[in-house]
Coordinates of C-alpha atoms and ligand atoms in Angstrom, one line a residue:
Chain A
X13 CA 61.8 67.7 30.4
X14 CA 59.8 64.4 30.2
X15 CA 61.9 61.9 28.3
X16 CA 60.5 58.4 28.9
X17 CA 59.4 56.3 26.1
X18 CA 55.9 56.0 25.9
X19 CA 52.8 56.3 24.2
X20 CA 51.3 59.5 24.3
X21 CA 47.4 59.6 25.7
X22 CA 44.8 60.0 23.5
X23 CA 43.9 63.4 25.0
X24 CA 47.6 64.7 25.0
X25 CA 47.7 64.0 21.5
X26 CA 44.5 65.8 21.0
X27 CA 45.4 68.5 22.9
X28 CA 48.8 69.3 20.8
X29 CA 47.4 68.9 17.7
X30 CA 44.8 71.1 18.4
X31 CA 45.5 73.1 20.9
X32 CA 49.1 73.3 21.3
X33 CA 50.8 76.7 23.5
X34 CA 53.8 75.7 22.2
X35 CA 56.9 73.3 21.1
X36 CA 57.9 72.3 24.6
X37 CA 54.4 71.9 24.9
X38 CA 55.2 68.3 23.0
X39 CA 56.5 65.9 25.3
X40 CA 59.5 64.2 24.3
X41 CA 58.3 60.6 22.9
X42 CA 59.5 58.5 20.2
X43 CA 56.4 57.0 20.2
X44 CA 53.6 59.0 19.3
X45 CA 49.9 57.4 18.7
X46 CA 48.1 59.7 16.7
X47 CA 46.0 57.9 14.2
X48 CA 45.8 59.9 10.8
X49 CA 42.4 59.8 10.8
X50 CA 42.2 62.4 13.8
X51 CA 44.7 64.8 11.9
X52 CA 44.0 64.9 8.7
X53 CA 40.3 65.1 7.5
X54 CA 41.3 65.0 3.9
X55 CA 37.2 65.1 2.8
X56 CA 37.6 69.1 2.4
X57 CA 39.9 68.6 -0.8
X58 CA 36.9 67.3 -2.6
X59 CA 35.8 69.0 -5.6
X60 CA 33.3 65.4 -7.0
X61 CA 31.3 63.9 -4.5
X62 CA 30.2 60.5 -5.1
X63 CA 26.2 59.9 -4.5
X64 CA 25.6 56.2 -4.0
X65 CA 21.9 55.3 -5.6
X66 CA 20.9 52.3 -2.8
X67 CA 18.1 51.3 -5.2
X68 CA 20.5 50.0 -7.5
X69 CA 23.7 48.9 -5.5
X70 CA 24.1 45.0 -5.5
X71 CA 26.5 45.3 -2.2
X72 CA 29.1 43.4 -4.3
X73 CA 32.2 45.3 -2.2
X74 CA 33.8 46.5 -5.3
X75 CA 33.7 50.1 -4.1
X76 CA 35.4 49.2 -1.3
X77 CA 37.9 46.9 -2.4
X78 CA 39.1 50.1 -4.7
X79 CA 38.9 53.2 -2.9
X80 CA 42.6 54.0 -2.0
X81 CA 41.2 56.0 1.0
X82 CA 39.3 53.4 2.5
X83 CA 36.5 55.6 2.3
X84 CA 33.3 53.8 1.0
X85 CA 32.0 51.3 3.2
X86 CA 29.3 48.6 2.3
X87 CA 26.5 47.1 4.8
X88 CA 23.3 45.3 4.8
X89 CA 21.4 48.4 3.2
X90 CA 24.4 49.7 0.6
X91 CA 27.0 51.1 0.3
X92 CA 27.6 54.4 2.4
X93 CA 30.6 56.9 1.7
X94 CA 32.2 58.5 4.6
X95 CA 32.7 61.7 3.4
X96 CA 34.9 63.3 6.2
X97 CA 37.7 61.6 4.0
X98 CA 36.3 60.7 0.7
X99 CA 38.9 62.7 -2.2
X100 CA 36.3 62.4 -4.7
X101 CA 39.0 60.5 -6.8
X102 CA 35.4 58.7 -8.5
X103 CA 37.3 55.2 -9.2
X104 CA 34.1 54.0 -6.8
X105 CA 31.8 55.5 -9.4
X106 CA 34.1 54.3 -12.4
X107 CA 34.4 50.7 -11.1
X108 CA 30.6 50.1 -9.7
X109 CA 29.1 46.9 -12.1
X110 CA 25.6 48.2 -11.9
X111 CA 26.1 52.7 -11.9
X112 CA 24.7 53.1 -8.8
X113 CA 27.4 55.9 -7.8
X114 CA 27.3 58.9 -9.9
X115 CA 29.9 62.2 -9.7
X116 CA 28.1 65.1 -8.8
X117 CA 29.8 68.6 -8.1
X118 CA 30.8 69.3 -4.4
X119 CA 30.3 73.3 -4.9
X120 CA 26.5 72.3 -5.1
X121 CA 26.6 70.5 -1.4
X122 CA 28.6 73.2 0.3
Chain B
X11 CA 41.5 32.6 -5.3
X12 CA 42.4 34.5 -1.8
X13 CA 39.9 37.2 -0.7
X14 CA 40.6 40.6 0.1
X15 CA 41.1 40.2 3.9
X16 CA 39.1 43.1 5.9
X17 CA 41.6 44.2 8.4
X18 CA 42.4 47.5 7.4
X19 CA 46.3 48.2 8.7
X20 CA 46.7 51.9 6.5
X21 CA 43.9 54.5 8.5
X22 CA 42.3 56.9 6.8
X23 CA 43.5 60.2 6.0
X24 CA 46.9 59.5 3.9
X25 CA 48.2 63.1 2.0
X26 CA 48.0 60.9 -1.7
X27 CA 46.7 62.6 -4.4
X28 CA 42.9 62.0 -5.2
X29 CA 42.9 58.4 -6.9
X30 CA 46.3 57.6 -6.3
X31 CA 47.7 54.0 -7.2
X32 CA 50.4 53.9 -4.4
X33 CA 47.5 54.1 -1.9
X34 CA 46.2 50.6 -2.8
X35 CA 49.5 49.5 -3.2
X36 CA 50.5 49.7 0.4
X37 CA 46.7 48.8 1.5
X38 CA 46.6 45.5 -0.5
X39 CA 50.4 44.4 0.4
X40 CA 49.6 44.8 4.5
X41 CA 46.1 43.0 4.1
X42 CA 48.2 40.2 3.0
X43 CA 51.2 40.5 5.5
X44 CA 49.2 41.3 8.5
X45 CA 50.5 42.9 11.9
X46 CA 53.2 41.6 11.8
X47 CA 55.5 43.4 9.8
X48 CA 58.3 46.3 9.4
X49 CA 58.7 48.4 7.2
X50 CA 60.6 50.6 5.8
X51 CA 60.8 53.6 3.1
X52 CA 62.9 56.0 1.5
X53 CA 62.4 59.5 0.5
X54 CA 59.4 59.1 -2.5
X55 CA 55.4 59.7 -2.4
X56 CA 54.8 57.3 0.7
X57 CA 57.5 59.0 2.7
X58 CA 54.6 62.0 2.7
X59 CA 51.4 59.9 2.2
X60 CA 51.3 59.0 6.1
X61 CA 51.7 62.7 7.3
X62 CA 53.3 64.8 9.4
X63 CA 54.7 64.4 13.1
X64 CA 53.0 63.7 15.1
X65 CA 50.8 61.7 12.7
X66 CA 50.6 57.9 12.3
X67 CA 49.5 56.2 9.4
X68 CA 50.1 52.3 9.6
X69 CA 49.3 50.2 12.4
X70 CA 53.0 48.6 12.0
X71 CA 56.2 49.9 12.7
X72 CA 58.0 52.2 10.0
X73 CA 61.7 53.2 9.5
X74 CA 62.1 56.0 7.6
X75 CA 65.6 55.2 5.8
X76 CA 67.8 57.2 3.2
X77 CA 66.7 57.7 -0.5
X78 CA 69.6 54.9 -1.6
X79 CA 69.4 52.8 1.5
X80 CA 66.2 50.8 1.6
X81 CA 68.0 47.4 0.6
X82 CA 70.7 48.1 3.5
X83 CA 67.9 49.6 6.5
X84 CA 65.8 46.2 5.6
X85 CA 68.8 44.4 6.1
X86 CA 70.0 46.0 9.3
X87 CA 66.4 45.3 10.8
X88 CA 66.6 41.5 9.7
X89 CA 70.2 41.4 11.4
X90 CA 68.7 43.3 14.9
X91 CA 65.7 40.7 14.8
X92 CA 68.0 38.0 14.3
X93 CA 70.1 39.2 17.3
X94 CA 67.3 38.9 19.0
X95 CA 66.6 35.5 18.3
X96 CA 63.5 36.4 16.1
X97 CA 62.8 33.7 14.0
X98 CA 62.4 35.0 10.3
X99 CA 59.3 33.5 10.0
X100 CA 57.6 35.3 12.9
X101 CA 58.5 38.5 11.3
X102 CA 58.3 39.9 8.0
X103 CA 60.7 42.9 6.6
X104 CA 59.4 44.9 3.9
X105 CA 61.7 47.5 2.2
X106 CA 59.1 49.8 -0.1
X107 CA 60.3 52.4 -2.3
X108 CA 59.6 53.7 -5.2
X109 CA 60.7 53.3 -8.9
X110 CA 63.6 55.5 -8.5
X111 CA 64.4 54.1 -5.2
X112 CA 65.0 50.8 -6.2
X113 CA 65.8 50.9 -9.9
X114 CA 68.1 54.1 -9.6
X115 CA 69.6 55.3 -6.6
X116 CA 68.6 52.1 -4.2
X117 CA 69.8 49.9 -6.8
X118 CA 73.0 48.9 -4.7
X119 CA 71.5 48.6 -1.4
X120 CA 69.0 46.1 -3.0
X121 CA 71.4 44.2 -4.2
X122 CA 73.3 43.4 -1.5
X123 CA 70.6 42.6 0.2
X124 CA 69.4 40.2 -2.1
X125 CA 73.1 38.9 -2.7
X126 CA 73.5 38.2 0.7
X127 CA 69.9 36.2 0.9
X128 CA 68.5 38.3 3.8
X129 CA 65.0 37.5 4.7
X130 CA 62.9 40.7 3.3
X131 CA 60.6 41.7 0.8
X132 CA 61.7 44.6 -1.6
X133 CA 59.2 45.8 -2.4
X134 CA 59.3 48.7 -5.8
X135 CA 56.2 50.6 -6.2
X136 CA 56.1 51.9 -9.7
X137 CA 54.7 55.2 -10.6
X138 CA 57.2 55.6 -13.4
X139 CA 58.9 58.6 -12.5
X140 CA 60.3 60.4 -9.8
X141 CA 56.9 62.0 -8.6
X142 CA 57.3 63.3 -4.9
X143 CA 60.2 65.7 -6.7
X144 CA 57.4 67.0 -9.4
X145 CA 57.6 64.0 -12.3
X146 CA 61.4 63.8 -13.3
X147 CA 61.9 60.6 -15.5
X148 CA 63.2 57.6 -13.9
X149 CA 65.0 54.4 -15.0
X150 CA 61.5 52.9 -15.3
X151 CA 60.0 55.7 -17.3
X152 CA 58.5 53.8 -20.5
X153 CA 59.8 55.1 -23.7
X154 CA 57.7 58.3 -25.2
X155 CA 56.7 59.5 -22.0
X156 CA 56.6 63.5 -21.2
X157 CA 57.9 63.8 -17.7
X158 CA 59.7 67.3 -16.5
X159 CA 63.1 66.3 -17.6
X160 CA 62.0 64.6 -20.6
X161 CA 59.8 67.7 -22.2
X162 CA 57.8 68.1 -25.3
X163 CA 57.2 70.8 -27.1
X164 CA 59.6 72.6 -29.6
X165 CA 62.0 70.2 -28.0
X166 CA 60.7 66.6 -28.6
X167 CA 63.0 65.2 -25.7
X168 CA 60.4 62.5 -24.5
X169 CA 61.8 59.7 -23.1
X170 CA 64.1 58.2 -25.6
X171 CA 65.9 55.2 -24.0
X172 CA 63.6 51.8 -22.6
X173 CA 62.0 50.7 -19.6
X174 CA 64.6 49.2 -17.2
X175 CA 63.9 45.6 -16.4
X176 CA 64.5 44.8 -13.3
X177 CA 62.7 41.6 -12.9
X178 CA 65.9 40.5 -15.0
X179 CA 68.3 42.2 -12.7
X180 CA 66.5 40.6 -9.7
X181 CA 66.6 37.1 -11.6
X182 CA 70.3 37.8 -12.6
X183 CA 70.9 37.3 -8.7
X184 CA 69.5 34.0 -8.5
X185 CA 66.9 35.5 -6.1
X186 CA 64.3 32.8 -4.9
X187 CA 61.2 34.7 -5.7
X188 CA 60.2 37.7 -7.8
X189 CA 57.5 38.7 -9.3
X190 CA 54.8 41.7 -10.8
X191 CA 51.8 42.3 -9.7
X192 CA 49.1 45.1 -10.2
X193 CA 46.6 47.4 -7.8
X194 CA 44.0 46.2 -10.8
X195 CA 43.9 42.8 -9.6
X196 CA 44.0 42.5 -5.7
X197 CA 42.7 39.2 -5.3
X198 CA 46.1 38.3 -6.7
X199 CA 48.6 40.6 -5.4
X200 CA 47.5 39.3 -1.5
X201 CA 47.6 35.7 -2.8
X202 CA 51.0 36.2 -4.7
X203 CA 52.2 38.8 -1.5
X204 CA 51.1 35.5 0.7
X205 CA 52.9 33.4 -1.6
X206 CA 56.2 35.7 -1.2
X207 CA 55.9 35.9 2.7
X208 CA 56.0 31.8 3.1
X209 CA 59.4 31.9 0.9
X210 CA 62.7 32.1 2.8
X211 CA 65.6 34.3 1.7
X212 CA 65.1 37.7 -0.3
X213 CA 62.0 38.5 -2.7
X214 CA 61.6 41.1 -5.4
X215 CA 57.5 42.4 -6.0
X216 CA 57.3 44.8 -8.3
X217 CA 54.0 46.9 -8.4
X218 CA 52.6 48.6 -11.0
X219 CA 50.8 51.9 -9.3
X220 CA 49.4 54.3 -11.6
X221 CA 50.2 58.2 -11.0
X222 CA 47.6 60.4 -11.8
X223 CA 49.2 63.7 -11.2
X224 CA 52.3 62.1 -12.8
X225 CA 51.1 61.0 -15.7
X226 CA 48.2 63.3 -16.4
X227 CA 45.2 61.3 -16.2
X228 CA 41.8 61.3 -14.7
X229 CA 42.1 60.1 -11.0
X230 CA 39.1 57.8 -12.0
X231 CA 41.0 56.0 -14.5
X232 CA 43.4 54.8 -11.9
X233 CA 42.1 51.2 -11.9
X234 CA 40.9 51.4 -15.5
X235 CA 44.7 52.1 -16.4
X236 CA 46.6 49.4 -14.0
X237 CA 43.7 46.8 -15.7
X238 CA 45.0 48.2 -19.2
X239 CA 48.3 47.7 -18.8
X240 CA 47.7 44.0 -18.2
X241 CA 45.5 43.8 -20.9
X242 CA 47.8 45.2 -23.6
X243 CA 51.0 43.1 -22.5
X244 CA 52.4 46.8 -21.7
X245 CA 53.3 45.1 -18.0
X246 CA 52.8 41.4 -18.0
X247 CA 51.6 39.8 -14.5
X248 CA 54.3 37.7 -14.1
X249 CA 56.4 35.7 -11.7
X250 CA 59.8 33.9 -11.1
X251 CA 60.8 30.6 -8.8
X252 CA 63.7 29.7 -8.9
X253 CA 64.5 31.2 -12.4
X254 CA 61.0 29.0 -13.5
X255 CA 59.0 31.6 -15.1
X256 CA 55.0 31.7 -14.9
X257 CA 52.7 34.4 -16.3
X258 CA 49.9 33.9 -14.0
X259 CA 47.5 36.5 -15.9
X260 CA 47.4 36.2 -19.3
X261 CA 44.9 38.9 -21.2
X262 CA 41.7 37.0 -22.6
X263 CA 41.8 39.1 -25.4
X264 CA 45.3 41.3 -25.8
X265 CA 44.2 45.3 -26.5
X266 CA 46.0 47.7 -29.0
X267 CA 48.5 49.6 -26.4
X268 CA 47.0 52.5 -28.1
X269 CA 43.5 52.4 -25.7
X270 CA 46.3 52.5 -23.2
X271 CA 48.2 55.5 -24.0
X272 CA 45.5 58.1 -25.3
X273 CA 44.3 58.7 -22.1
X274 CA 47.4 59.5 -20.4
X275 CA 48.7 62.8 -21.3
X276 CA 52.0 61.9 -20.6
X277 CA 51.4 60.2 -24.4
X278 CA 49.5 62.8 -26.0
X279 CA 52.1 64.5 -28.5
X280 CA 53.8 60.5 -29.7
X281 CA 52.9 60.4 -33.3
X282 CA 51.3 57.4 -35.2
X283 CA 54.7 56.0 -36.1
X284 CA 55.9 56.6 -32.7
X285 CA 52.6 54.5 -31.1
X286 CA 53.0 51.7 -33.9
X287 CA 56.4 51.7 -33.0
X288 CA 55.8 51.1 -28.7
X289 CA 53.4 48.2 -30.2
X290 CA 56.0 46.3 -31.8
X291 CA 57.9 46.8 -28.7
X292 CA 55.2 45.3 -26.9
X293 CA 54.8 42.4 -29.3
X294 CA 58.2 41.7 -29.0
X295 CA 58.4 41.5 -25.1
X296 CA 56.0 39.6 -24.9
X297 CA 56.8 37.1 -27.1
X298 CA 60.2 36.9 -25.5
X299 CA 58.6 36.6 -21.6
X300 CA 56.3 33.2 -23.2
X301 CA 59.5 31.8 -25.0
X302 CA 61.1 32.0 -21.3
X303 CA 58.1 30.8 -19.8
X304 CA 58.7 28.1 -22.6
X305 CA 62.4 27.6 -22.0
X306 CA 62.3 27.5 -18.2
X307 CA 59.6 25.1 -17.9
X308 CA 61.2 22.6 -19.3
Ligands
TPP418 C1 70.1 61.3 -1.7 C2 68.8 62.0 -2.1 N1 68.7 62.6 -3.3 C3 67.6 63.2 -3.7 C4 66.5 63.3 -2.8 C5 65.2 64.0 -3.3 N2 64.2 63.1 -3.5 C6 63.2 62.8 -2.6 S1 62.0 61.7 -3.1 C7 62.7 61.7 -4.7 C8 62.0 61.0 -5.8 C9 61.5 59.6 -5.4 O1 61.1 59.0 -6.6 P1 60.6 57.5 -6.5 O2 61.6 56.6 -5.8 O3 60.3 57.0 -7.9 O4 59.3 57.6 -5.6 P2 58.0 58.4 -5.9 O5 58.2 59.8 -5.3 O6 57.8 58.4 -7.4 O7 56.9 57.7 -5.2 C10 63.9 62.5 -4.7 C11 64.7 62.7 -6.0 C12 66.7 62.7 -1.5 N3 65.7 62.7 -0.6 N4 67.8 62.1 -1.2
SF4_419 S1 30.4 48.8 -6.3 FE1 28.3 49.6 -6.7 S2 27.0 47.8 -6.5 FE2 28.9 47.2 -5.6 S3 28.7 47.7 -3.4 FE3 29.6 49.5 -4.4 S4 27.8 50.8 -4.9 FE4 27.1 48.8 -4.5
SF4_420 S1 35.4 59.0 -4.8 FE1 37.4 58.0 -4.4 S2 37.9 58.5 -2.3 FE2 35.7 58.9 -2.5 S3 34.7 57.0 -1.9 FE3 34.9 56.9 -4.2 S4 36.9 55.8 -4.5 FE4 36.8 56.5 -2.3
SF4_421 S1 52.2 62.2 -7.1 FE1 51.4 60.3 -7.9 S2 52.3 58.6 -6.6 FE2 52.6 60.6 -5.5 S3 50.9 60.8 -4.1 FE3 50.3 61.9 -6.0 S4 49.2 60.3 -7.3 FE4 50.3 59.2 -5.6
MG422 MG1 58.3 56.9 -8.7

């Protein structure tokens, strides 16, 4: 049994999260580096999915400053939601100055 | 007033509830702190928000410690680092637990830790209820509010007995620092956080971090409801040097605490009298934290 401390690779991690055969199949780390943004893709709890209107958005950041899923990201042409994470929580929609994010049911989408 | 730094030291894909306040909570206070920090956390909410093994959810170290021990674990980091020859300065120690956490069960470990002066932040986040359990009331569960062991219905049992202050308790210790601070306003938690970090010896934040499962309200109105509670005086942005006390957020206009209850369901059955009768309680607190303001700054 492997019992060094070390980071795990990138592909081992993949490979037990994924794909694991078994539990001696995870190597005995205390240091594990899987990022939870390659684990849990929590944009399939979503029942509201915000729609961001770039016509209107004024790129002021205040959708991003309050997402608590760091999930809404603003560049030069708007503000674009990442929706593999997005929990359609709507505080984006709630907060934006101008409206330019409106709630729209995620049923219709899928 | 300090920006909201970029660097983004929680990842995606946290297990909080759609819209919750603790998220931001956590988010805002390692923007200001930077990389590095330790932390650690007791069984509550953010012992599950980062996920399972083999999962990582901060790009710092964590410590999980026991549900009474956050005050004690932050210690025994501070005295490993100082072993080491760390210099306190270098590093920062963060102990973050919940309401119940600190004001209940941690309340022993926190302070010894503050009695003794050890370098850390304690950090409480307050959701106002034991919610990673399934809502059981707390020592910081506001008078009138439905949680599971405070039920409405043909029993009226909502929370009968106050808020616990623990900005008093804190300031009882002759801690250097404490102070309130809320996920509405995050210009001003990092500057306040940064504030904190540059003290030496033991600081107390307290942050308010709405619950929407908790407290039965629209995840949107997360932000809409920290904001409130400023507004109304309901939880005062506040802060204490050296037992000088500052309100460094005072409402431009103060709001009937009724716009802050009725769209919390926790509230919903509290009759007029009942409301009128939080108000006053309001008033009164308030009145009390600008005499001290008053009194201290002289
Ligand atoms: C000694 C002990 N008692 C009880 C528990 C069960 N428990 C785990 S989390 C929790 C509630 C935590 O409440 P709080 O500190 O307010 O954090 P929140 O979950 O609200 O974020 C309880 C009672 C425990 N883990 N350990
Ligand atoms: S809050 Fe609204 S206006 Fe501001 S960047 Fe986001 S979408 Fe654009
Ligand atoms: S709906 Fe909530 S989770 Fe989704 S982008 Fe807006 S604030 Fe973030
Ligand atoms: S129960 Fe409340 S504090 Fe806990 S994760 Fe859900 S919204 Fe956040
Ligand atoms: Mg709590």
């Amino acid at each position: 049994m492997k019992s060094e401390v070390r980071i795990m690779t990138k592909e081992e991690v993949y490979r037990i999260v994924i794909d694991p055969k078994d539990h001696r199949d995870v190597p005995l780390t205390f240091i594990t580096d899987c990022p939870s943004y390659l684990m849990t893709k929590t944009g399939s709890w979503r029942t509201l999915r915000p729609i961001v209107d770039n016509e209107k958005c004024i790129k002021c950041g205040i959708c991003w400053k309050f997402c608590p899923d760091v999930s809404i990201h603003v560049k030069d042409d708007g503000a674009e939601v990442d929706y593999e994470f997005c929990k359609g929580c709507g505080i984006c929609a709630k907060e934006c100055p101008v409206d330019a994010i409106i709630m729209e049911k995620e049923e219709d989408y899928v | 007033m300090a920006k909201v730094p970029e660097i983004e030291l929680m990842f995606q894909g946290t297990t909080a509830c759609p819209g919750c306040g603790a998220g931001n909570a956590m988010r805002y206070l390692l923007k200001a702190l930077g990389k590095n920090t330790i932390i650690n956390i007791p069984a509550c909410c953010w012992a599950v928000i980062p996920g399972v093994y083999p999962s990582r959810n901060l790009d710092i170290p964590l410590l999980y410690n026991a549900f009474e021990a956050t005050g004690a674990a932050s210690s025994g980091v501070r005295a490993a680092l100082n072993a080491k020859g760390v210099d306190p300065r270098e590093i920062t120690v963060v102990g973050f637990a919940g309401d119940g956490g600190t004001a209940d069960i941690g309340i022993q470990a926190l302070s010894g830790c503050v009695e003794r002066g050890t370098d850390t932040i304690q950090v409480m986040y307050d959701n106002e209820a034991y919610m990673n359990t399934g809502i059981q009331r707390s020592g910081e569960t506001p008078y009138g509010a439905w949680t599971t062991t405070t039920p409405v219905g043909s029993k009226q049992a909502w929370k009968k007995a106050p808020k616990k202050n623990m900005m008093e308790i804190m300031n009882a210790h002759g801690i250097p620092y404490a102070v309130t601070m809320s996920i509405a306003y995050p210009e001003l938690m990092i500057e306040k956080i940064q504030k904190a970090k540059d003290i030496l010896g033991p600081k107390f934040v307290h942050i308010y971090a709405p619950c929407p499962t908790g407290w039965r309200s629209n995840p949107s109105d997360t932000v809409e409801l920290a904001r409130l509670a400023v507004d109304t005086c309901v939880f005062p942005l506040y802060e204490i040097e050296n037992g000088v006390y500052n309100v460094y957020k005072k409402p431009k206009k103060k709001v009937p605490v009724k716009d802050y209850l009725k769209i919390q369901g926790r509230f919903r059955h509290l009759p007029e009298e009942e409301v009128e009768r939080i108000q006053k309680n309001v008033d009164l607190e308030w009145e009390k934290l600008l005499k001290k303001v008053k009194f201290t700054k002289e």
